[in-house]
PDB file of C-alpha atoms in Angstrom:
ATOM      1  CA  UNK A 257      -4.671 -65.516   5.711  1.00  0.00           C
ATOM      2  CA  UNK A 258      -7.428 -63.244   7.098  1.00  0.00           C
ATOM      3  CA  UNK A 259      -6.415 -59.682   8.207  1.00  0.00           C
ATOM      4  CA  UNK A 260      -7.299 -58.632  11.143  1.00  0.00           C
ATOM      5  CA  UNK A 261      -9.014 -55.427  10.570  1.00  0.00           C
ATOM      6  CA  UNK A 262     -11.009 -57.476   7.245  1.00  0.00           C
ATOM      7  CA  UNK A 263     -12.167 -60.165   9.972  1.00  0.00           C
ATOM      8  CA  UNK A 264     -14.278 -57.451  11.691  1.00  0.00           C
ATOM      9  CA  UNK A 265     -16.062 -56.677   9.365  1.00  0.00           C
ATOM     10  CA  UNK A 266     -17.590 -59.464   8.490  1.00  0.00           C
ATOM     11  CA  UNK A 267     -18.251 -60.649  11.699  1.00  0.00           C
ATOM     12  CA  UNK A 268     -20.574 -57.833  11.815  1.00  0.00           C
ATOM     13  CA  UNK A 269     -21.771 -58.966   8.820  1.00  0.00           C
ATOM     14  CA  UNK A 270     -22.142 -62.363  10.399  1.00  0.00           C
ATOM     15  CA  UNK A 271     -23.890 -61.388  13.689  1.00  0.00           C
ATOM     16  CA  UNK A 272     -26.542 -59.169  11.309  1.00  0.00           C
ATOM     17  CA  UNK A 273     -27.366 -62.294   9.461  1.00  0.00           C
ATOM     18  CA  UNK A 274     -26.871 -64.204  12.212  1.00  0.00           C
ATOM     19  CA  UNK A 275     -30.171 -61.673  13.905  1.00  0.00           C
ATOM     20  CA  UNK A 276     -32.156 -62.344  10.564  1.00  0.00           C
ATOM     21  CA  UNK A 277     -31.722 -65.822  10.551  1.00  0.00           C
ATOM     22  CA  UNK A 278     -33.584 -66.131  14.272  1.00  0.00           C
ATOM     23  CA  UNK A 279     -36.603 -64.982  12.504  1.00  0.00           C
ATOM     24  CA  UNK A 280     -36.996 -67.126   9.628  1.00  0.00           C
ATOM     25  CA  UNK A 281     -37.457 -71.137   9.572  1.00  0.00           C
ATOM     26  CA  UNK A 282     -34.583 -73.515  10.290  1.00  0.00           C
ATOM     27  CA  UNK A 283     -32.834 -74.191   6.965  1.00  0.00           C
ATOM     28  CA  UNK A 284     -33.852 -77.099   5.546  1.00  0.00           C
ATOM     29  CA  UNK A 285     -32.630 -80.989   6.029  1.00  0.00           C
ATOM     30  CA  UNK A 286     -35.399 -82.504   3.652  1.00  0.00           C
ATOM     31  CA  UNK A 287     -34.807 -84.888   1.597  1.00  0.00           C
ATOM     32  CA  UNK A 288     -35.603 -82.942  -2.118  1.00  0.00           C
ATOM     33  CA  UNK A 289     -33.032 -80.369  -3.543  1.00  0.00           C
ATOM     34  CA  UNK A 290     -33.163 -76.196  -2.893  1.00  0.00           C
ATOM     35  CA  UNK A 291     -31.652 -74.984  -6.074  1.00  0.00           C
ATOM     36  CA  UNK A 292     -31.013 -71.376  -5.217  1.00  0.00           C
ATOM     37  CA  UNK A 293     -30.362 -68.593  -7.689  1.00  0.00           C
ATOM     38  CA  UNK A 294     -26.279 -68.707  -9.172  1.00  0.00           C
ATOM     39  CA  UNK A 295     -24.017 -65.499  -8.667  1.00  0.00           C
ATOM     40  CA  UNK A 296     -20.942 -63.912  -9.030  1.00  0.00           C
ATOM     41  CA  UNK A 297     -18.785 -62.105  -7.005  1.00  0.00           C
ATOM     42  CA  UNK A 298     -15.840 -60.191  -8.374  1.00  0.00           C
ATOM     43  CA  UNK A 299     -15.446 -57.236  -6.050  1.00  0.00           C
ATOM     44  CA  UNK A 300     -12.788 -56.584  -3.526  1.00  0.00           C
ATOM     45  CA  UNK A 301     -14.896 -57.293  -1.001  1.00  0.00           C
ATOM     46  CA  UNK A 302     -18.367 -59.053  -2.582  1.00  0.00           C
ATOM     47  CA  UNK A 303     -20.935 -61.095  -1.192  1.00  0.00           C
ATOM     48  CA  UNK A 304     -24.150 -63.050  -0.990  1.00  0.00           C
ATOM     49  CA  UNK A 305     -26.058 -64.023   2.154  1.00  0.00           C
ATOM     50  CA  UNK A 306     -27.498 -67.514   1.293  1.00  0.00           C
ATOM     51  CA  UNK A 307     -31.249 -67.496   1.977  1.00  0.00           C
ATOM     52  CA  UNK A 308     -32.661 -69.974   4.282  1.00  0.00           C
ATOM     53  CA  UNK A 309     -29.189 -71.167   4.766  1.00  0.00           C
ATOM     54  CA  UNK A 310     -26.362 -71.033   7.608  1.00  0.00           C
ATOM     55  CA  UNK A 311     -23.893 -69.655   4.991  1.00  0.00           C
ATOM     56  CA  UNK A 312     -22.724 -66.642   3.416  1.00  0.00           C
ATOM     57  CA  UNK A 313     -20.704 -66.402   0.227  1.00  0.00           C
ATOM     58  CA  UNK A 314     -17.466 -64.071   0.218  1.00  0.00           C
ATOM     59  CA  UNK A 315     -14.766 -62.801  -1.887  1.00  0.00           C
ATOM     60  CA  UNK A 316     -11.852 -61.026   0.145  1.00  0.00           C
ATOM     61  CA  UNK A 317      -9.459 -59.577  -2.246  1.00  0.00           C
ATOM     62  CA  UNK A 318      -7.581 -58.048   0.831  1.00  0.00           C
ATOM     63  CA  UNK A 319      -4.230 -57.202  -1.084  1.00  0.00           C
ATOM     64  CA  UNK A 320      -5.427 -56.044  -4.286  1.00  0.00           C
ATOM     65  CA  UNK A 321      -3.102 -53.525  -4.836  1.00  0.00           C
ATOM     66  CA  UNK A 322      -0.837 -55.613  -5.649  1.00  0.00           C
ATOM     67  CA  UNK A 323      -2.742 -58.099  -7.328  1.00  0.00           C
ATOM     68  CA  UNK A 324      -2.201 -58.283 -11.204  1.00  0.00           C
ATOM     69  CA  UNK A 325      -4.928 -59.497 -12.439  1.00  0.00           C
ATOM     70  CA  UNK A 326      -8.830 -60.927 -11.519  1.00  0.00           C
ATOM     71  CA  UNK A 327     -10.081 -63.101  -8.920  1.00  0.00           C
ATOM     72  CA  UNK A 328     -14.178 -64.267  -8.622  1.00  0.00           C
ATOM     73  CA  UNK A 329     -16.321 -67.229  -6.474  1.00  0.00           C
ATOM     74  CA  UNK A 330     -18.916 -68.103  -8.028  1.00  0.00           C
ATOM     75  CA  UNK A 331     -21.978 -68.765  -6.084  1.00  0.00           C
ATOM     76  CA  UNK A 332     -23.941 -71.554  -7.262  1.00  0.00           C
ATOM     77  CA  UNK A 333     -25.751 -72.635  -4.304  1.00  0.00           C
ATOM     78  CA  UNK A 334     -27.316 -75.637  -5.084  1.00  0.00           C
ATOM     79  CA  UNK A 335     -28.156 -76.874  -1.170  1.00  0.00           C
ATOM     80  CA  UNK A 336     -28.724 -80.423  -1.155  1.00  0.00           C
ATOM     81  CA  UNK A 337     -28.437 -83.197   2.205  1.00  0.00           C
ATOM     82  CA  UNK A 338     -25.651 -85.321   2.665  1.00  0.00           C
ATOM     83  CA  UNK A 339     -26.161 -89.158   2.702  1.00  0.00           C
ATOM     84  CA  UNK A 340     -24.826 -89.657   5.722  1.00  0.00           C
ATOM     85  CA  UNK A 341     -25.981 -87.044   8.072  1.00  0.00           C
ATOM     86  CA  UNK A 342     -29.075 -85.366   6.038  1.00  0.00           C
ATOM     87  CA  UNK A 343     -26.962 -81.986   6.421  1.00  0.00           C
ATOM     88  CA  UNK A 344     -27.230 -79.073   3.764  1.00  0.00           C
ATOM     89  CA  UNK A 345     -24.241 -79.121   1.288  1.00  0.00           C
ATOM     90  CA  UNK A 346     -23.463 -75.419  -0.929  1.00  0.00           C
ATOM     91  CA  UNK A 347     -21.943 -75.907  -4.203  1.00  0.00           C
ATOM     92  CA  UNK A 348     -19.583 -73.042  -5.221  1.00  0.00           C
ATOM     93  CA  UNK A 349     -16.510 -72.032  -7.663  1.00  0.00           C
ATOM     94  CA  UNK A 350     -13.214 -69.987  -7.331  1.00  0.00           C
ATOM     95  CA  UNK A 351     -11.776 -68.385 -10.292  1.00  0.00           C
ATOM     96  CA  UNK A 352      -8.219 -67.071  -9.952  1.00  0.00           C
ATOM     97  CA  UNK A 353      -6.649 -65.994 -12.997  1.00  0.00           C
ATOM     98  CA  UNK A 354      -3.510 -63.601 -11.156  1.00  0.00           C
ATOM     99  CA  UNK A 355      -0.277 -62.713 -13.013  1.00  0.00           C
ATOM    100  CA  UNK A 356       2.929 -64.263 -10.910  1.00  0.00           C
ATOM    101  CA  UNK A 357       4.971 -61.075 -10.022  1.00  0.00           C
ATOM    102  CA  UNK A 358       8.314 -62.048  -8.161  1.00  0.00           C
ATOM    103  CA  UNK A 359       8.400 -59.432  -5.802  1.00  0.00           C
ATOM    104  CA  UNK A 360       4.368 -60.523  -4.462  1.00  0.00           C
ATOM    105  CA  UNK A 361       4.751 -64.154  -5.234  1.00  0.00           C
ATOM    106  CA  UNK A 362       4.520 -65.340  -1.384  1.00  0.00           C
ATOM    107  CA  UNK A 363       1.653 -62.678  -0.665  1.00  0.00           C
ATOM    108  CA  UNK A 364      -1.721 -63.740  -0.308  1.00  0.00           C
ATOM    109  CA  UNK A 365      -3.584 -61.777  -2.326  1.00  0.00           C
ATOM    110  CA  UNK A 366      -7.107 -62.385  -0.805  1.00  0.00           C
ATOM    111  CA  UNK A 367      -9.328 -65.085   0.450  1.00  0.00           C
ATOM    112  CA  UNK A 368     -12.820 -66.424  -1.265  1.00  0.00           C
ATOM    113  CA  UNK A 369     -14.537 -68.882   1.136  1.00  0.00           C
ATOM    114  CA  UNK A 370     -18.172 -69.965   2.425  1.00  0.00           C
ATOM    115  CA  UNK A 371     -19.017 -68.770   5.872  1.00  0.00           C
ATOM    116  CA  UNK A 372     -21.357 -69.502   8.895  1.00  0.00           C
ATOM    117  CA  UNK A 373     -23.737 -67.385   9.821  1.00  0.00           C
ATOM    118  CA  UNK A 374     -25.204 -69.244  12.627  1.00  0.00           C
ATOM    119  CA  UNK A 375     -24.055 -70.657  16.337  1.00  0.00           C
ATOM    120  CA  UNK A 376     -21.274 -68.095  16.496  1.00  0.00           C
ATOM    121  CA  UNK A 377     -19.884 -66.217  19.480  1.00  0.00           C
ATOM    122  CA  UNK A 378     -20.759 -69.910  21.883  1.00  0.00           C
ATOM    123  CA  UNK A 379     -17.849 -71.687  23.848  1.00  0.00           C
ATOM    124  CA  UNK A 380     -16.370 -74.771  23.196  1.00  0.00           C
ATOM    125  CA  UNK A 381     -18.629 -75.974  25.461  1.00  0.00           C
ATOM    126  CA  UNK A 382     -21.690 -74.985  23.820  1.00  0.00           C
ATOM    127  CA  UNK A 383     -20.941 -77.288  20.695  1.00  0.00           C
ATOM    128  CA  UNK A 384     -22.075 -80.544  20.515  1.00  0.00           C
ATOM    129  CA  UNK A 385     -20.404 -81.338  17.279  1.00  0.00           C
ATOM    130  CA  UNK A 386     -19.377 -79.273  13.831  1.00  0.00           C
ATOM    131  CA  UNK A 387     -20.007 -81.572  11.207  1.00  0.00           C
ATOM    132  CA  UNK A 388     -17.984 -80.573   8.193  1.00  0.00           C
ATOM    133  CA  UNK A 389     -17.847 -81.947   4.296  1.00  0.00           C
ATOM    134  CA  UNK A 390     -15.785 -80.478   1.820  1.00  0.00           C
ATOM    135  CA  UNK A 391     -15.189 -82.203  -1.994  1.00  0.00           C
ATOM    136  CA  UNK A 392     -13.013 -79.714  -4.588  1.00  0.00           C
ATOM    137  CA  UNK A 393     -11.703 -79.989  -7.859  1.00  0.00           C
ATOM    138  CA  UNK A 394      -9.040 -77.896  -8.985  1.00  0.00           C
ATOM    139  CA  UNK A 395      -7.760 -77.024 -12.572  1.00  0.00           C
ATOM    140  CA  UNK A 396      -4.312 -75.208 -13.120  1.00  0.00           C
ATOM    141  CA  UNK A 397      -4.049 -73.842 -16.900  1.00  0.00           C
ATOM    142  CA  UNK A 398      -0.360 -72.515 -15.251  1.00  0.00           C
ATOM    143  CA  UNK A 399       0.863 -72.985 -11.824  1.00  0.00           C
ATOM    144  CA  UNK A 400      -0.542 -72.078  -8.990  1.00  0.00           C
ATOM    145  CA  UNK A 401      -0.235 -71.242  -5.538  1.00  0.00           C
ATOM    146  CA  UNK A 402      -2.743 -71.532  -2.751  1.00  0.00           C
ATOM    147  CA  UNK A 403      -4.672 -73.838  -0.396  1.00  0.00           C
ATOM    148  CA  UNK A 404      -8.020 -75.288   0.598  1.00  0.00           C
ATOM    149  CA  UNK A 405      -8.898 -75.215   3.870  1.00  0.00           C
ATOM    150  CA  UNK A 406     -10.930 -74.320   7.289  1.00  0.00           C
ATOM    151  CA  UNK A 407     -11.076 -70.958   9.010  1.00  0.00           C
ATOM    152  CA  UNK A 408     -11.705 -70.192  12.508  1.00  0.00           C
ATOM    153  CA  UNK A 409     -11.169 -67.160  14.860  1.00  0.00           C
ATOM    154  CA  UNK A 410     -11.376 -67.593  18.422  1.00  0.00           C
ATOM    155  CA  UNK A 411     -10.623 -65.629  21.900  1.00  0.00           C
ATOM    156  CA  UNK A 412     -11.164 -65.710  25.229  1.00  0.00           C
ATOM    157  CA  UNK A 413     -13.853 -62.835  24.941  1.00  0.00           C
ATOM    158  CA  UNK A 414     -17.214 -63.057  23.482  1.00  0.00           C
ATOM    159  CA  UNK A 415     -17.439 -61.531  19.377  1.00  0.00           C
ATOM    160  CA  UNK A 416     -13.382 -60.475  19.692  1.00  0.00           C
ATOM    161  CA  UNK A 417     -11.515 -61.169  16.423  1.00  0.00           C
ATOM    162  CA  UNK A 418      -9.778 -58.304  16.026  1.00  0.00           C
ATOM    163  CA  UNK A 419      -7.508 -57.872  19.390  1.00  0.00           C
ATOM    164  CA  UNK A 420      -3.950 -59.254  20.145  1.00  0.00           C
ATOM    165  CA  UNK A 421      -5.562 -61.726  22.112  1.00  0.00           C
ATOM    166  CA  UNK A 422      -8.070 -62.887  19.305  1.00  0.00           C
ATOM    167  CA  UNK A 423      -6.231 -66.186  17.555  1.00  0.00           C
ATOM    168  CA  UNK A 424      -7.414 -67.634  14.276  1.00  0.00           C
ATOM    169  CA  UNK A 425      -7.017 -71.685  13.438  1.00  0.00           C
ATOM    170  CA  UNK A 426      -6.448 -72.710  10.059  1.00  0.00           C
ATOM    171  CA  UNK A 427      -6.563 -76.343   9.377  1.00  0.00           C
ATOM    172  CA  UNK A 428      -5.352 -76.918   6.017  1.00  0.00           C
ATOM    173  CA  UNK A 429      -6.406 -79.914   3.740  1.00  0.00           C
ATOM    174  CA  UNK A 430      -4.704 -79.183   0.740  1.00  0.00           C
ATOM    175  CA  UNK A 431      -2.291 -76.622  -0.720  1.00  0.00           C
ATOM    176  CA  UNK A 432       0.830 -76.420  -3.179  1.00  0.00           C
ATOM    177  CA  UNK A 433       3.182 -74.268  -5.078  1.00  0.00           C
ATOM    178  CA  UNK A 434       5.518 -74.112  -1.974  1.00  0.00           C
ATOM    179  CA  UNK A 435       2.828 -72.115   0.445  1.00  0.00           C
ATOM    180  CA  UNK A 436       3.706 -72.345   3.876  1.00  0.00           C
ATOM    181  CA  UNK A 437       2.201 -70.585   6.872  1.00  0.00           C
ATOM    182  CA  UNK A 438       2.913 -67.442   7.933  1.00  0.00           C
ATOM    183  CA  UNK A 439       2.368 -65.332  10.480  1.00  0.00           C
ATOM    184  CA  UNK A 440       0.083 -67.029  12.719  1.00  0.00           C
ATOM    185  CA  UNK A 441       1.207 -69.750  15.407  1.00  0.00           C
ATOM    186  CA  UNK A 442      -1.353 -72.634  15.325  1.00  0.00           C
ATOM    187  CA  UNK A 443      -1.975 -74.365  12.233  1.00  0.00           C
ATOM    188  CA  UNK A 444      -2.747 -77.616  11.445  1.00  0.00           C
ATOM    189  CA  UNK A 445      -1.260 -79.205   8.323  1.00  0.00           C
ATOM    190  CA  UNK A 446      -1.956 -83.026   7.603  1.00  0.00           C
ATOM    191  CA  UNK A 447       0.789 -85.312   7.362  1.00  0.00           C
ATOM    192  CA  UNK A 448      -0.795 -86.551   4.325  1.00  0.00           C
ATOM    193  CA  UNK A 449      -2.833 -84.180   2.033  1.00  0.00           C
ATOM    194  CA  UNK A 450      -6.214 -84.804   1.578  1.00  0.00           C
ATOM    195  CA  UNK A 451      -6.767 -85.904  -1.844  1.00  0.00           C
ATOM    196  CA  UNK A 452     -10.027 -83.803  -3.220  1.00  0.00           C
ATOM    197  CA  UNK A 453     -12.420 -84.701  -0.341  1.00  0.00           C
ATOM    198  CA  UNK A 454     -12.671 -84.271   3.534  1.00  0.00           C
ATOM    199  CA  UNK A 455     -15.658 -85.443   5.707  1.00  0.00           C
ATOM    200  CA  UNK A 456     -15.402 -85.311   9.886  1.00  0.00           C
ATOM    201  CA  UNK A 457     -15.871 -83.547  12.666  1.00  0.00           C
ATOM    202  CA  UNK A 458     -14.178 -80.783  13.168  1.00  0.00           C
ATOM    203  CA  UNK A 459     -15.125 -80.536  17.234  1.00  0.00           C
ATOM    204  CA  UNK A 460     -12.381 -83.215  17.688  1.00  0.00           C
ATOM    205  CA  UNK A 461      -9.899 -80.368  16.699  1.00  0.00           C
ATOM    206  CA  UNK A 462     -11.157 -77.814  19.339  1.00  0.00           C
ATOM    207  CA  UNK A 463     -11.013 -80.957  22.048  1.00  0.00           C
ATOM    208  CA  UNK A 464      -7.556 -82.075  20.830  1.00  0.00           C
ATOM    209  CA  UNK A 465      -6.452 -78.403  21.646  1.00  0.00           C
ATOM    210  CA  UNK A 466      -8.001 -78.029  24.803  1.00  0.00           C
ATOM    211  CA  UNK A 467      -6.102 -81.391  25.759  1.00  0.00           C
ATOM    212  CA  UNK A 468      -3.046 -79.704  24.815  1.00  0.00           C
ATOM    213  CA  UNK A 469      -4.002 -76.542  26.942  1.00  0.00           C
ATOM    214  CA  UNK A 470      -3.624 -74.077  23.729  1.00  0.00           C
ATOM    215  CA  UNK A 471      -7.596 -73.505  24.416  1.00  0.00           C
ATOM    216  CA  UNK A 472      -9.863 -74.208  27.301  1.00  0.00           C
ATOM    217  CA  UNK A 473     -13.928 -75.470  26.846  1.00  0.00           C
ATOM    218  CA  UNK A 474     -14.516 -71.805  27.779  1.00  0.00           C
ATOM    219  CA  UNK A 475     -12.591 -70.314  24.627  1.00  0.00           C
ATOM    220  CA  UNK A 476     -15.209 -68.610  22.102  1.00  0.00           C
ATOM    221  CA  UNK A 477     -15.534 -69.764  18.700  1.00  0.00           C
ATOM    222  CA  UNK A 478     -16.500 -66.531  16.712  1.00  0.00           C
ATOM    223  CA  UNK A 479     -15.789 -66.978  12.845  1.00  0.00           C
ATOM    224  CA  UNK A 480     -16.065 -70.061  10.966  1.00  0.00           C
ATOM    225  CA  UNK A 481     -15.454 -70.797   7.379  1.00  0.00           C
ATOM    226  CA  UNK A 482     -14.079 -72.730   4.805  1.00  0.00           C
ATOM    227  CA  UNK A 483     -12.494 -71.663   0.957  1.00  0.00           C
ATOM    228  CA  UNK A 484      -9.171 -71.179  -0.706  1.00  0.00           C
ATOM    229  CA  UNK A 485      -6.299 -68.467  -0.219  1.00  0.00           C
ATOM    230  CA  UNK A 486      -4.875 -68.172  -3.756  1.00  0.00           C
ATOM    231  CA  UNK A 487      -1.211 -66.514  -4.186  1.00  0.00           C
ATOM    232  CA  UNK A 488      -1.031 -66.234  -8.196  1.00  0.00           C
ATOM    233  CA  UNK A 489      -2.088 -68.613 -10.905  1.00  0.00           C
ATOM    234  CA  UNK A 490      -4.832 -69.472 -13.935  1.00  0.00           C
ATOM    235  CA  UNK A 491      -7.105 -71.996 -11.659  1.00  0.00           C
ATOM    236  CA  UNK A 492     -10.308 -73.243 -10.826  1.00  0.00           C
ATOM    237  CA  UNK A 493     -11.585 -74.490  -7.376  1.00  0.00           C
ATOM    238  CA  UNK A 494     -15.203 -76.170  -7.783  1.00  0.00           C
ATOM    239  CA  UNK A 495     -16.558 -77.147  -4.738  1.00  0.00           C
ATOM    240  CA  UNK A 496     -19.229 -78.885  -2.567  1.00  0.00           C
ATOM    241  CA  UNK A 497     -19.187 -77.630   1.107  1.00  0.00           C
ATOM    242  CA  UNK A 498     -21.188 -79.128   4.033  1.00  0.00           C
ATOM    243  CA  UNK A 499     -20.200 -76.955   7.536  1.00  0.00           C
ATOM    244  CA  UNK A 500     -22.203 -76.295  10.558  1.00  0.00           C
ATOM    245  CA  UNK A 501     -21.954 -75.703  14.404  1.00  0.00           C
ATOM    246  CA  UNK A 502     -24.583 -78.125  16.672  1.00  0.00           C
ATOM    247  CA  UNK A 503     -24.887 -76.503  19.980  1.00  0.00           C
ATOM    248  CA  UNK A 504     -24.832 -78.864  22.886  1.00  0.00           C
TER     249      UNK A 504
END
């Protein structure tokens, strides 16, 4: 999971883009392919900003001291729309190839994912809808642990997700080798595991929440991404990702 002091960081990262991104063209939702240039990003803490896109490409190796070994996404951002919605899809890889060491086995050793870079720092209220794809592939030469899943940091305050009050919401869709959560109190883990491929929206989860009273339609929605926390293991993640935030 995120660290706290890590999440700062890139929401100023975020909110810079986030500043660009006002003065440039609305990405794309035509109906021809963007094939953008590939990259990789093995650093600690590497990344791309996705050009005329609402994403940026990370690689959070937040424990690497104790990390044995190498972990690299691979961005390979071929944006394309969706059939169903016309929405811009990202295509990108995860390469873990980390040495299992007993003593670190149930530490996350970092966090690759694709982030927004756009409609952040709004209320519930604000969003209309957050339309959200996600099809993966994984390949274990040994085994692995980790999951696949959403990423969200919220508060009460406008652009806080670093204070004790700041919460983050993971929903996971898939994980194994006997990861649990930890640490953090809301998380939401399907009864069933998605099998390779998710498509919804996730605005139902922020409204099922606020009918529980764990939020209110006046909570912030600051962060928002979606990747893999990987543990240890020789594996592969590809992915295609479709994620956005429609205001209201």
């Amino acid at each position: 999971m995120l660290q706290l002091s890590q999440v700062a960081s890139i929401l100023a990262l975020l909110q810079l883009s986030s500043s660009a991104a006002l003065s440039r063209p609305a990405f794309s939702r035509a109906s021809t392919s963007t094939a953008l240039a590939a990259s990789e990003h093995c650093g600690d803490y590497d990344y791309v900003i996705l050009s005329g896109t609402p994403w940026i490409v990370y690689n959070m190796l937040y424990n690497a001291h104790m990390t044995v070994g190498t972990h690299a996404p691979i961005s390979n951002p071929f944006k394309r729309p969706t059939l169903a919605t016309g929405n811009p899809e990202v295509v990108w890889s995860s390469v873990t190839d980390i040495e299992y060491v007993e003593s670190t086995n149930n530490v996350p050793k970092g966090y690759s994912f694709v982030g927004l870079t756009q409609n952040l720092e709004i209320t519930i209220s604000d969003i209309s809808s957050i339309p959200a794809s996600y099809a993966w592939t994984g390949t274990n030469a040994t085994d692995f642990k980790g999951n696949v899943c959403f990423d969200f940091m919220v508060s009460d305050t406008k652009g806080d997700s670093t204070s004790t009050s700041a919460q983050e919401l993971m929903l996971w869709l898939q994980y194994e080798g006997g990861q649990l959560p930890i640490g953090w109190e809301k998380r939401m883990l399907p009864d069933t595991q998605f099998d390779g491929s998710f498509e919804g929206d996730l605005k139902e989860c922020f409204e099922a929440l606020v009918a529980l009273s764990k939020f209110t339609n006046e909570t912030y929605v600051n962060v928002g991404n979606a990747g893999t926390e990987f543990f240890y293991g020789d594996s592969i993640l590809n992915a295609t990702l479709g994620l956005q935030i429609d205001l209201s």
